[in-house]
mmCIF file of C-alpha atoms in Angstrom:
data_model
loop_
_atom_site.group_PDB
_atom_site.id
_atom_site.type_symbol
_atom_site.label_atom_id
_atom_site.label_comp_id
_atom_site.label_asym_id
_atom_site.label_seq_id
_atom_site.Cartn_x
_atom_site.Cartn_y
_atom_site.Cartn_z
ATOM 1 C CA UNK A 1 0.061 -0.030 0.063
ATOM 2 C CA UNK A 2 3.031 2.193 0.752
ATOM 3 C CA UNK A 3 5.405 0.991 -1.735
ATOM 4 C CA UNK A 4 5.207 4.412 -3.514
ATOM 5 C CA UNK A 5 6.725 6.219 -0.433
ATOM 6 C CA UNK A 6 10.425 6.321 0.319
ATOM 7 C CA UNK A 7 12.476 7.595 3.190
ATOM 8 C CA UNK A 8 13.009 11.319 2.984
ATOM 9 C CA UNK A 9 10.120 11.777 0.533
ATOM 10 C CA UNK A 10 8.597 15.273 1.034
ATOM 11 C CA UNK A 11 4.808 14.688 1.902
ATOM 12 C CA UNK A 12 1.802 16.967 3.065
ATOM 13 C CA UNK A 13 -0.511 15.891 5.951
ATOM 14 C CA UNK A 14 -3.902 17.321 5.458
ATOM 15 C CA UNK A 15 -5.994 18.049 8.696
ATOM 16 C CA UNK A 16 -9.632 18.904 8.385
ATOM 17 C CA UNK A 17 -11.130 20.892 11.488
ATOM 18 C CA UNK A 18 -14.392 20.606 13.021
ATOM 19 C CA UNK A 19 -15.547 23.521 10.253
ATOM 20 C CA UNK A 20 -14.446 21.141 7.492
ATOM 21 C CA UNK A 21 -11.437 23.395 6.682
ATOM 22 C CA UNK A 22 -8.628 21.857 5.451
ATOM 23 C CA UNK A 23 -4.952 22.605 6.646
ATOM 24 C CA UNK A 24 -1.893 21.287 5.009
ATOM 25 C CA UNK A 25 1.377 20.659 6.621
ATOM 26 C CA UNK A 26 4.748 19.830 5.123
ATOM 27 C CA UNK A 27 6.945 17.002 6.380
ATOM 28 C CA UNK A 28 9.296 14.240 5.498
ATOM 29 C CA UNK A 29 9.068 10.573 5.624
ATOM 30 C CA UNK A 30 11.610 9.526 8.537
ATOM 31 C CA UNK A 31 11.287 5.728 8.320
ATOM 32 C CA UNK A 32 9.102 2.879 6.885
ATOM 33 C CA UNK A 33 8.318 -0.392 8.727
ATOM 34 C CA UNK A 34 6.027 -3.268 8.198
ATOM 35 C CA UNK A 35 2.115 -3.336 8.143
ATOM 36 C CA UNK A 36 1.836 -0.124 6.047
ATOM 37 C CA UNK A 37 3.325 1.783 9.004
ATOM 38 C CA UNK A 38 5.584 4.739 8.567
ATOM 39 C CA UNK A 39 7.035 7.497 10.579
ATOM 40 C CA UNK A 40 7.420 11.280 9.615
ATOM 41 C CA UNK A 41 9.099 14.157 11.088
ATOM 42 C CA UNK A 42 6.871 16.104 13.435
ATOM 43 C CA UNK A 43 5.373 18.910 11.154
ATOM 44 C CA UNK A 44 4.974 22.579 12.464
ATOM 45 C CA UNK A 45 2.325 24.981 11.863
ATOM 46 C CA UNK A 46 3.088 28.478 10.364
ATOM 47 C CA UNK A 47 3.371 29.693 13.928
ATOM 48 C CA UNK A 48 6.142 27.300 14.537
ATOM 49 C CA UNK A 49 4.338 25.059 16.974
ATOM 50 C CA UNK A 50 4.317 21.253 16.657
ATOM 51 C CA UNK A 51 1.004 19.981 14.846
ATOM 52 C CA UNK A 52 -1.002 17.804 17.245
ATOM 53 C CA UNK A 53 -2.675 14.922 15.627
ATOM 54 C CA UNK A 54 -5.370 12.629 17.397
ATOM 55 C CA UNK A 55 -5.994 8.900 17.292
ATOM 56 C CA UNK A 56 -9.822 8.903 16.673
ATOM 57 C CA UNK A 57 -9.978 10.553 13.222
ATOM 58 C CA UNK A 58 -8.328 9.993 9.790
ATOM 59 C CA UNK A 59 -5.968 12.095 7.937
ATOM 60 C CA UNK A 60 -4.814 12.616 4.382
ATOM 61 C CA UNK A 61 -1.345 12.176 3.185
ATOM 62 C CA UNK A 62 -0.335 13.568 -0.177
ATOM 63 C CA UNK A 63 2.869 12.905 -2.117
ATOM 64 C CA UNK A 64 3.973 13.603 -5.663
ATOM 65 C CA UNK A 65 4.884 10.648 -7.825
ATOM 66 C CA UNK A 66 5.435 9.870 -11.391
ATOM 67 C CA UNK A 67 1.805 9.258 -12.073
ATOM 68 C CA UNK A 68 0.950 12.468 -10.366
ATOM 69 C CA UNK A 69 -0.247 13.363 -6.818
ATOM 70 C CA UNK A 70 -0.955 10.336 -4.795
ATOM 71 C CA UNK A 71 -3.150 10.331 -1.675
ATOM 72 C CA UNK A 72 -3.398 7.934 1.238
ATOM 73 C CA UNK A 73 -5.803 7.868 4.031
ATOM 74 C CA UNK A 74 -3.765 7.243 7.228
ATOM 75 C CA UNK A 75 -4.293 6.898 10.994
ATOM 76 C CA UNK A 76 -2.224 8.497 13.821
ATOM 77 C CA UNK A 77 -0.749 5.793 15.971
ATOM 78 C CA UNK A 78 1.415 8.048 18.337
ATOM 79 C CA UNK A 79 4.891 9.680 18.698
ATOM 80 C CA UNK A 80 7.884 7.736 19.285
ATOM 81 C CA UNK A 81 11.643 8.329 19.434
ATOM 82 C CA UNK A 82 13.783 7.432 16.416
ATOM 83 C CA UNK A 83 17.559 8.136 16.620
ATOM 84 C CA UNK A 84 16.796 10.309 19.797
ATOM 85 C CA UNK A 85 14.266 12.531 17.666
ATOM 86 C CA UNK A 86 10.649 12.756 18.273
ATOM 87 C CA UNK A 87 8.729 11.329 15.217
ATOM 88 C CA UNK A 88 4.918 10.694 14.271
ATOM 89 C CA UNK A 89 3.935 7.124 13.687
ATOM 90 C CA UNK A 90 1.177 6.516 11.115
ATOM 91 C CA UNK A 91 -0.407 3.730 9.277
ATOM 92 C CA UNK A 92 -2.167 3.821 5.894
ATOM 93 C CA UNK A 93 -5.571 2.395 5.714
ATOM 94 C CA UNK A 94 -6.576 3.310 2.343
ATOM 95 C CA UNK A 95 -4.906 4.214 -1.073
ATOM 96 C CA UNK A 96 -2.929 5.049 -2.879
ATOM 97 C CA UNK A 97 -5.126 7.042 -5.234
ATOM 98 C CA UNK A 98 -4.066 9.380 -8.062
ATOM 99 C CA UNK A 99 -5.919 12.551 -7.258
ATOM 100 C CA UNK A 100 -7.118 15.251 -9.656
ATOM 101 C CA UNK A 101 -4.317 17.581 -11.151
ATOM 102 C CA UNK A 102 -5.604 21.104 -10.043
ATOM 103 C CA UNK A 103 -5.799 23.708 -12.487
ATOM 104 C CA UNK A 104 -7.500 26.042 -10.194
ATOM 105 C CA UNK A 105 -6.684 27.197 -6.584
ATOM 106 C CA UNK A 106 -9.046 24.971 -4.501
ATOM 107 C CA UNK A 107 -10.298 27.079 -1.636
ATOM 108 C CA UNK A 108 -11.608 25.225 1.659
ATOM 109 C CA UNK A 109 -14.975 25.775 2.261
ATOM 110 C CA UNK A 110 -18.183 24.255 4.064
ATOM 111 C CA UNK A 111 -21.120 24.681 1.684
ATOM 112 C CA UNK A 112 -24.454 22.677 1.543
ATOM 113 C CA UNK A 113 -24.824 20.829 -1.797
ATOM 114 C CA UNK A 114 -27.879 19.266 -3.334
ATOM 115 C CA UNK A 115 -27.071 16.675 -6.331
ATOM 116 C CA UNK A 116 -28.652 14.410 -8.887
ATOM 117 C CA UNK A 117 -27.064 11.366 -10.575
ATOM 118 C CA UNK A 118 -27.928 11.982 -14.185
ATOM 119 C CA UNK A 119 -25.857 9.051 -15.689
ATOM 120 C CA UNK A 120 -23.602 6.240 -14.432
ATOM 121 C CA UNK A 121 -21.668 3.332 -15.728
ATOM 122 C CA UNK A 122 -24.478 1.033 -14.259
ATOM 123 C CA UNK A 123 -27.066 2.844 -16.326
ATOM 124 C CA UNK A 124 -28.765 4.633 -13.624
ATOM 125 C CA UNK A 125 -30.619 7.425 -14.568
ATOM 126 C CA UNK A 126 -32.579 9.146 -11.698
ATOM 127 C CA UNK A 127 -33.868 12.395 -10.645
ATOM 128 C CA UNK A 128 -33.686 11.581 -6.898
ATOM 129 C CA UNK A 129 -32.309 14.580 -4.911
ATOM 130 C CA UNK A 130 -29.418 13.748 -2.770
ATOM 131 C CA UNK A 131 -27.383 15.974 -0.356
ATOM 132 C CA UNK A 132 -24.015 16.699 0.850
ATOM 133 C CA UNK A 133 -21.163 19.026 1.898
ATOM 134 C CA UNK A 134 -18.669 20.647 -0.281
ATOM 135 C CA UNK A 135 -15.333 20.917 1.571
ATOM 136 C CA UNK A 136 -13.295 22.624 -1.196
ATOM 137 C CA UNK A 137 -14.151 24.509 -4.197
ATOM 138 C CA UNK A 138 -12.644 25.873 -7.453
ATOM 139 C CA UNK A 139 -13.301 27.087 -10.817
ATOM 140 C CA UNK A 140 -12.625 23.581 -12.308
ATOM 141 C CA UNK A 141 -14.632 21.630 -9.890
ATOM 142 C CA UNK A 142 -15.144 20.702 -6.157
ATOM 143 C CA UNK A 143 -14.697 17.988 -3.544
ATOM 144 C CA UNK A 144 -17.637 17.046 -1.562
ATOM 145 C CA UNK A 145 -18.675 14.560 1.268
ATOM 146 C CA UNK A 146 -21.932 12.518 1.199
ATOM 147 C CA UNK A 147 -23.269 9.135 2.573
ATOM 148 C CA UNK A 148 -24.195 7.875 -0.972
ATOM 149 C CA UNK A 149 -21.787 5.354 -2.791
ATOM 150 C CA UNK A 150 -21.736 6.511 -6.404
ATOM 151 C CA UNK A 151 -19.701 4.916 -9.093
ATOM 152 C CA UNK A 152 -16.451 6.554 -10.549
ATOM 153 C CA UNK A 153 -17.365 8.450 -13.833
ATOM 154 C CA UNK A 154 -20.945 9.022 -13.034
ATOM 155 C CA UNK A 155 -22.507 12.153 -14.228
ATOM 156 C CA UNK A 156 -24.081 14.529 -11.640
ATOM 157 C CA UNK A 157 -26.011 17.716 -11.602
ATOM 158 C CA UNK A 158 -24.942 19.816 -8.643
ATOM 159 C CA UNK A 159 -26.513 22.796 -7.054
ATOM 160 C CA UNK A 160 -25.127 25.034 -4.241
ATOM 161 C CA UNK A 161 -25.211 28.785 -2.927
ATOM 162 C CA UNK A 162 -21.732 30.260 -2.675
ATOM 163 C CA UNK A 163 -21.333 33.847 -1.039
ATOM 164 C CA UNK A 164 -25.105 34.759 -1.769
ATOM 165 C CA UNK A 165 -24.807 33.312 -5.470
ATOM 166 C CA UNK A 166 -26.532 30.256 -6.860
ATOM 167 C CA UNK A 167 -24.625 27.781 -8.846
ATOM 168 C CA UNK A 168 -25.722 24.772 -10.995
ATOM 169 C CA UNK A 169 -22.934 22.543 -12.817
ATOM 170 C CA UNK A 170 -22.997 19.280 -14.503
ATOM 171 C CA UNK A 171 -20.064 17.374 -13.447
ATOM 172 C CA UNK A 172 -18.172 13.917 -13.518
ATOM 173 C CA UNK A 173 -16.816 12.006 -10.592
ATOM 174 C CA UNK A 174 -12.987 11.632 -10.761
ATOM 175 C CA UNK A 175 -12.226 9.867 -7.625
ATOM 176 C CA UNK A 176 -13.681 8.468 -4.386
ATOM 177 C CA UNK A 177 -12.371 7.977 -1.001
ATOM 178 C CA UNK A 178 -14.144 5.453 1.584
ATOM 179 C CA UNK A 179 -14.610 6.701 5.120
ATOM 180 C CA UNK A 180 -17.100 4.003 6.094
ATOM 181 C CA UNK A 181 -14.525 2.083 8.497
ATOM 182 C CA UNK A 182 -13.533 5.500 10.105
ATOM 183 C CA UNK A 183 -15.395 7.867 12.506
ATOM 184 C CA UNK A 184 -15.834 10.490 10.070
ATOM 185 C CA UNK A 185 -19.315 12.187 9.748
ATOM 186 C CA UNK A 186 -19.763 11.212 6.228
ATOM 187 C CA UNK A 187 -19.197 7.940 4.576
ATOM 188 C CA UNK A 188 -17.533 9.053 1.244
ATOM 189 C CA UNK A 189 -15.553 11.988 -0.321
ATOM 190 C CA UNK A 190 -15.744 12.737 -4.093
ATOM 191 C CA UNK A 191 -13.918 14.856 -6.375
ATOM 192 C CA UNK A 192 -15.492 16.170 -9.511
ATOM 193 C CA UNK A 193 -14.820 18.265 -12.455
ATOM 194 C CA UNK A 194 -17.298 20.655 -14.029
ATOM 195 C CA UNK A 195 -18.375 19.560 -17.475
ATOM 196 C CA UNK A 196 -19.250 22.051 -20.333
ATOM 197 C CA UNK A 197 -19.710 24.808 -18.018
ATOM 198 C CA UNK A 198 -20.342 28.290 -19.242
ATOM 199 C CA UNK A 199 -17.217 30.596 -19.236
ATOM 200 C CA UNK A 200 -19.171 33.401 -17.508
ATOM 201 C CA UNK A 201 -20.286 31.179 -14.652
ATOM 202 C CA UNK A 202 -16.796 29.951 -14.058
ATOM 203 C CA UNK A 203 -15.425 33.474 -14.156
ATOM 204 C CA UNK A 204 -18.040 34.462 -11.622
ATOM 205 C CA UNK A 205 -17.100 31.552 -9.345
ATOM 206 C CA UNK A 206 -13.358 32.173 -9.539
ATOM 207 C CA UNK A 207 -13.949 35.756 -8.293
ATOM 208 C CA UNK A 208 -16.144 34.659 -5.296
ATOM 209 C CA UNK A 209 -13.458 32.110 -4.562
ATOM 210 C CA UNK A 210 -10.611 34.654 -4.470
ATOM 211 C CA UNK A 211 -12.869 36.944 -2.578
ATOM 212 C CA UNK A 212 -13.047 34.346 0.097
ATOM 213 C CA UNK A 213 -9.474 33.406 -0.124
ATOM 214 C CA UNK A 214 -8.648 37.249 0.439
ATOM 215 C CA UNK A 215 -10.816 37.394 3.565
ATOM 216 C CA UNK A 216 -9.360 34.231 5.119
ATOM 217 C CA UNK A 217 -5.887 35.596 4.622
ATOM 218 C CA UNK A 218 -6.907 39.115 6.243
ATOM 219 C CA UNK A 219 -8.674 37.417 9.137
ATOM 220 C CA UNK A 220 -6.176 34.438 9.999
ATOM 221 C CA UNK A 221 -2.942 35.236 8.136
ATOM 222 C CA UNK A 222 -3.086 31.744 6.931
ATOM 223 C CA UNK A 223 -2.272 30.723 3.338
ATOM 224 C CA UNK A 224 -4.619 27.972 3.238
ATOM 225 C CA UNK A 225 -5.725 25.961 0.082
ATOM 226 C CA UNK A 226 -3.989 23.219 -1.765
ATOM 227 C CA UNK A 227 -0.219 23.690 -2.369
ATOM 228 C CA UNK A 228 0.163 20.836 -4.895
ATOM 229 C CA UNK A 229 -0.665 22.370 -8.369
#
């Protein structure tokens, strides 16, 4: 499961807070052992303080590979000493998956979503309304959480409101992460890309995404967003 990782590889660990905002912390692989278990150097926040991890929630690990950006779901096992240096011990529980190459800045958000499965590889065609929560958003697509299991490459119609503006997009599912074996509030996470979206609608969304980014920078001084581009 972690054969793509090597000692001293640069990686990023994503921490999702209670408001579903994502925070990315750079670190390096310090050692790799059996049972998909590995150690990283303890990452630091932008204030210089060590990042705290908890054993009761999953985290995302990102690393750049020859096939693109690879993603694992990992559990925190604790802190141990390696060569007299403290290190974080993790175990991969899912992955790797190749994630979407990001053509746009992805802004962490927490936005209610309504969606409809319009077409899937299984031939499902329904107008049943479903719900979820968008956790990052860009001019090229979004990532959202929901409790519905949906086939990859399925086509969806999504509707949401962002900064007092209503949006509706046709989209295609690019990848899926299964959280059913964890304590996450949602069962699945999906990444989608917009399909045949109107340029003026994309421009409007991009302006709003950057407006929110600027506000977050002013309010918190955080860079935020996805650093793998």
